[in-house]
């Protein structure tokens, strides 16, 4: 009697899924695995999403797997590759295609493991494997993307927007914290203005005056009254960007304003009541800043009534095509295509500057490529190579590393660390290959190859 095939879907850990926001339907969903056509051969088609409903999906030239119609890539074989489920994992199999298949930039020899976020190139067409546990919410005019991370972020913002809680947005530079803040304001129902200020752009005295205002003659150069941004944002939202840069003396005054909902202009003698919703943002680890004494614990507690972490772009690769299309649209070039090498490079790059970095590179390619399709020319290559030298997060702002591995990781991703370091990363991350690979500075394929070479299984580390 044939063994019963395992179901493609898996039960979701309820602790890892947010409750459904009001108006979004009910609740928890099982994970769905999708193959996303990121860029067609001309770089114009995509993104298109196809759920893998059974144990495998066959893809080739002429395939009607996607809603946009058959794939017309002449460099793709009729039976080019298969994405197949193996236990809880996935593999890409190439049955002998004419031009071969690449997974995460490396040639497939018969088959190769692939995890969520893995990039497949077949001929001149680029795909990405993705998993989601949430219903597509139709997107947003500000926070673009259909990845699990983008859906979860939008859902969180919708949930907290109507409430008066102070929100702290955290994340690496370029992840879109101001975009998220604007979405919070738009959905809040507040009728006042959205006002933004970069707390790292002013000296202590200037920032105090900028936030709270000043009276005429309060200091040298104060030739007139200044209302201040708190009063400008009355009835609306004040966005304090880079709040971790705020001087200690000013932190005390900000805390008082947040507690009393009243400001006193520099040189003034009376408090003025304000109704302001504060959204703060930082790329610093404020918990570490509190522990070091550089940031007040009481102010952190007041700012973080609701924490919203923004995911880095490398953790939502399936959103890259949508972001590229949006960038071309706002640059007035919605019909421009991309050469396959550029499309694959954009999908594989780790984007240390996140969405901001992607926009810069696409804009550069648009200028450098003349009137034709966007190309991976020397200017674009140089920009991407320069970005590779930028650390994901500066040492002073990096998140804590409980595994203790980062300082001992070799800088070259082609050199494997000692076996005990790979084992430690897998054990710490409970067998999660993608997280372990990031910790070690390796590709997912390298970790899978190490497991195979050492006759180890992912399950060996899940229960340790």
PDB file of N, CA and C in Angstrom, residues 154-196:
ATOM      1  N   UNK A 154       1.928  45.906   7.414  1.00  0.00           N
ATOM      2  CA  UNK A 154       0.727  46.693   7.151  1.00  0.00           C
ATOM      3  C   UNK A 154      -0.387  46.350   8.133  1.00  0.00           C
ATOM      4  N   UNK A 155      -0.499  45.068   8.458  1.00  0.00           N
ATOM      5  CA  UNK A 155      -1.528  44.646   9.402  1.00  0.00           C
ATOM      6  C   UNK A 155      -1.286  45.264  10.782  1.00  0.00           C
ATOM      7  N   UNK A 156      -0.033  45.276  11.205  1.00  0.00           N
ATOM      8  CA  UNK A 156       0.305  45.876  12.500  1.00  0.00           C
ATOM      9  C   UNK A 156      -0.023  47.360  12.511  1.00  0.00           C
ATOM     10  N   UNK A 157       0.331  48.065  11.438  1.00  0.00           N
ATOM     11  CA  UNK A 157       0.072  49.504  11.371  1.00  0.00           C
ATOM     12  C   UNK A 157      -1.427  49.784  11.392  1.00  0.00           C
ATOM     13  N   UNK A 158      -2.189  48.986  10.655  1.00  0.00           N
ATOM     14  CA  UNK A 158      -3.643  49.183  10.658  1.00  0.00           C
ATOM     15  C   UNK A 158      -4.229  48.952  12.047  1.00  0.00           C
ATOM     16  N   UNK A 159      -3.658  47.994  12.778  1.00  0.00           N
ATOM     17  CA  UNK A 159      -4.185  47.682  14.106  1.00  0.00           C
ATOM     18  C   UNK A 159      -3.940  48.814  15.091  1.00  0.00           C
ATOM     19  N   UNK A 160      -2.778  49.450  15.033  1.00  0.00           N
ATOM     20  CA  UNK A 160      -2.431  50.450  16.041  1.00  0.00           C
ATOM     21  C   UNK A 160      -2.812  51.864  15.624  1.00  0.00           C
ATOM     22  N   UNK A 161      -3.005  52.104  14.323  1.00  0.00           N
ATOM     23  CA  UNK A 161      -3.221  53.473  13.839  1.00  0.00           C
ATOM     24  C   UNK A 161      -4.345  54.216  14.543  1.00  0.00           C
ATOM     25  N   UNK A 162      -5.516  53.606  14.800  1.00  0.00           N
ATOM     26  CA  UNK A 162      -6.604  54.382  15.413  1.00  0.00           C
ATOM     27  C   UNK A 162      -6.404  54.676  16.891  1.00  0.00           C
ATOM     28  N   UNK A 163      -5.436  54.046  17.525  1.00  0.00           N
ATOM     29  CA  UNK A 163      -5.257  54.207  18.969  1.00  0.00           C
ATOM     30  C   UNK A 163      -4.258  55.345  19.251  1.00  0.00           C
ATOM     31  N   UNK A 164      -4.334  55.963  20.416  1.00  0.00           N
ATOM     32  CA  UNK A 164      -3.461  57.105  20.712  1.00  0.00           C
ATOM     33  C   UNK A 164      -2.051  56.722  21.152  1.00  0.00           C
ATOM     34  N   UNK A 165      -1.746  55.437  21.232  1.00  0.00           N
ATOM     35  CA  UNK A 165      -0.451  54.996  21.754  1.00  0.00           C
ATOM     36  C   UNK A 165       0.707  55.593  20.962  1.00  0.00           C
ATOM     37  N   UNK A 166       1.770  55.939  21.685  1.00  0.00           N
ATOM     38  CA  UNK A 166       3.005  56.355  21.038  1.00  0.00           C
ATOM     39  C   UNK A 166       3.647  55.132  20.393  1.00  0.00           C
ATOM     40  N   UNK A 167       4.152  55.291  19.164  1.00  0.00           N
ATOM     41  CA  UNK A 167       4.697  54.174  18.392  1.00  0.00           C
ATOM     42  C   UNK A 167       6.189  54.401  18.167  1.00  0.00           C
ATOM     43  N   UNK A 168       6.974  53.338  18.364  1.00  0.00           N
ATOM     44  CA  UNK A 168       8.405  53.384  18.070  1.00  0.00           C
ATOM     45  C   UNK A 168       8.686  52.452  16.898  1.00  0.00           C
ATOM     46  N   UNK A 169       9.152  53.030  15.794  1.00  0.00           N
ATOM     47  CA  UNK A 169       9.524  52.278  14.608  1.00  0.00           C
ATOM     48  C   UNK A 169      11.017  51.983  14.660  1.00  0.00           C
ATOM     49  N   UNK A 170      11.384  50.729  14.516  1.00  0.00           N
ATOM     50  CA  UNK A 170      12.798  50.350  14.538  1.00  0.00           C
ATOM     51  C   UNK A 170      13.152  49.646  13.243  1.00  0.00           C
ATOM     52  N   UNK A 171      14.415  49.694  12.885  1.00  0.00           N
ATOM     53  CA  UNK A 171      14.860  49.011  11.674  1.00  0.00           C
ATOM     54  C   UNK A 171      16.079  49.672  11.098  1.00  0.00           C
ATOM     55  N   UNK A 172      16.715  48.975  10.174  1.00  0.00           N
ATOM     56  CA  UNK A 172      17.918  49.480   9.542  1.00  0.00           C
ATOM     57  C   UNK A 172      17.619  50.713   8.703  1.00  0.00           C
ATOM     58  N   UNK A 173      18.667  51.429   8.355  1.00  0.00           N
ATOM     59  CA  UNK A 173      18.500  52.605   7.514  1.00  0.00           C
ATOM     60  C   UNK A 173      17.921  52.204   6.166  1.00  0.00           C
ATOM     61  N   UNK A 174      17.007  53.010   5.667  1.00  0.00           N
ATOM     62  CA  UNK A 174      16.446  52.765   4.345  1.00  0.00           C
ATOM     63  C   UNK A 174      15.300  51.792   4.289  1.00  0.00           C
ATOM     64  N   UNK A 175      14.785  51.343   5.442  1.00  0.00           N
ATOM     65  CA  UNK A 175      13.698  50.365   5.431  1.00  0.00           C
ATOM     66  C   UNK A 175      12.319  51.014   5.297  1.00  0.00           C
ATOM     67  N   UNK A 176      12.254  52.340   5.343  1.00  0.00           N
ATOM     68  CA  UNK A 176      10.980  53.014   5.117  1.00  0.00           C
ATOM     69  C   UNK A 176      10.254  53.431   6.376  1.00  0.00           C
ATOM     70  N   UNK A 177      11.000  53.873   7.381  1.00  0.00           N
ATOM     71  CA  UNK A 177      10.348  54.228   8.652  1.00  0.00           C
ATOM     72  C   UNK A 177       9.451  55.455   8.509  1.00  0.00           C
ATOM     73  N   UNK A 178       9.880  56.440   7.730  1.00  0.00           N
ATOM     74  CA  UNK A 178       9.009  57.606   7.543  1.00  0.00           C
ATOM     75  C   UNK A 178       7.776  57.241   6.716  1.00  0.00           C
ATOM     76  N   UNK A 179       7.943  56.344   5.751  1.00  0.00           N
ATOM     77  CA  UNK A 179       6.787  55.882   4.976  1.00  0.00           C
ATOM     78  C   UNK A 179       5.778  55.216   5.896  1.00  0.00           C
ATOM     79  N   UNK A 180       6.266  54.385   6.817  1.00  0.00           N
ATOM     80  CA  UNK A 180       5.383  53.724   7.784  1.00  0.00           C
ATOM     81  C   UNK A 180       4.707  54.748   8.694  1.00  0.00           C
ATOM     82  N   UNK A 181       5.453  55.770   9.100  1.00  0.00           N
ATOM     83  CA  UNK A 181       4.885  56.809   9.964  1.00  0.00           C
ATOM     84  C   UNK A 181       3.768  57.566   9.244  1.00  0.00           C
ATOM     85  N   UNK A 182       3.976  57.849   7.974  1.00  0.00           N
ATOM     86  CA  UNK A 182       2.934  58.540   7.208  1.00  0.00           C
ATOM     87  C   UNK A 182       1.685  57.674   7.063  1.00  0.00           C
ATOM     88  N   UNK A 183       1.874  56.369   6.895  1.00  0.00           N
ATOM     89  CA  UNK A 183       0.732  55.466   6.815  1.00  0.00           C
ATOM     90  C   UNK A 183      -0.014  55.443   8.148  1.00  0.00           C
ATOM     91  N   UNK A 184       0.722  55.415   9.248  1.00  0.00           N
ATOM     92  CA  UNK A 184       0.090  55.489  10.571  1.00  0.00           C
ATOM     93  C   UNK A 184      -0.775  56.732  10.706  1.00  0.00           C
ATOM     94  N   UNK A 185      -0.239  57.856  10.279  1.00  0.00           N
ATOM     95  CA  UNK A 185      -1.001  59.102  10.378  1.00  0.00           C
ATOM     96  C   UNK A 185      -2.234  59.060   9.483  1.00  0.00           C
ATOM     97  N   UNK A 186      -2.072  58.582   8.254  1.00  0.00           N
ATOM     98  CA  UNK A 186      -3.193  58.558   7.310  1.00  0.00           C
ATOM     99  C   UNK A 186      -4.342  57.707   7.834  1.00  0.00           C
ATOM    100  N   UNK A 187      -4.007  56.589   8.490  1.00  0.00           N
ATOM    101  CA  UNK A 187      -5.037  55.688   8.970  1.00  0.00           C
ATOM    102  C   UNK A 187      -5.529  56.036  10.373  1.00  0.00           C
ATOM    103  N   UNK A 188      -4.932  57.033  10.991  1.00  0.00           N
ATOM    104  CA  UNK A 188      -5.282  57.356  12.377  1.00  0.00           C
ATOM    105  C   UNK A 188      -6.596  58.103  12.496  1.00  0.00           C
ATOM    106  N   UNK A 189      -7.002  58.776  11.422  1.00  0.00           N
ATOM    107  CA  UNK A 189      -8.195  59.605  11.482  1.00  0.00           C
ATOM    108  C   UNK A 189      -7.952  60.974  12.078  1.00  0.00           C
ATOM    109  N   UNK A 190      -6.700  61.267  12.423  1.00  0.00           N
ATOM    110  CA  UNK A 190      -6.396  62.587  13.003  1.00  0.00           C
ATOM    111  C   UNK A 190      -6.432  63.646  11.904  1.00  0.00           C
ATOM    112  N   UNK A 191      -7.022  64.788  12.226  1.00  0.00           N
ATOM    113  CA  UNK A 191      -7.261  65.815  11.213  1.00  0.00           C
ATOM    114  C   UNK A 191      -6.112  66.814  11.077  1.00  0.00           C
ATOM    115  N   UNK A 192      -5.193  66.791  12.019  1.00  0.00           N
ATOM    116  CA  UNK A 192      -4.069  67.719  11.942  1.00  0.00           C
ATOM    117  C   UNK A 192      -3.021  67.274  10.954  1.00  0.00           C
ATOM    118  N   UNK A 193      -1.916  68.005  10.923  1.00  0.00           N
ATOM    119  CA  UNK A 193      -0.848  67.747   9.958  1.00  0.00           C
ATOM    120  C   UNK A 193       0.054  66.590  10.401  1.00  0.00           C
ATOM    121  N   UNK A 194       0.747  66.033   9.412  1.00  0.00           N
ATOM    122  CA  UNK A 194       1.875  65.142   9.682  1.00  0.00           C
ATOM    123  C   UNK A 194       3.133  65.995   9.594  1.00  0.00           C
ATOM    124  N   UNK A 195       3.885  66.054  10.682  1.00  0.00           N
ATOM    125  CA  UNK A 195       5.087  66.888  10.749  1.00  0.00           C
ATOM    126  C   UNK A 195       6.274  65.998  11.106  1.00  0.00           C
ATOM    127  N   UNK A 196       7.357  66.098  10.344  1.00  0.00           N
ATOM    128  CA  UNK A 196       8.531  65.253  10.561  1.00  0.00           C
ATOM    129  C   UNK A 196       9.749  66.102  10.898  1.00  0.00           C
TER     130      UNK A 196
END
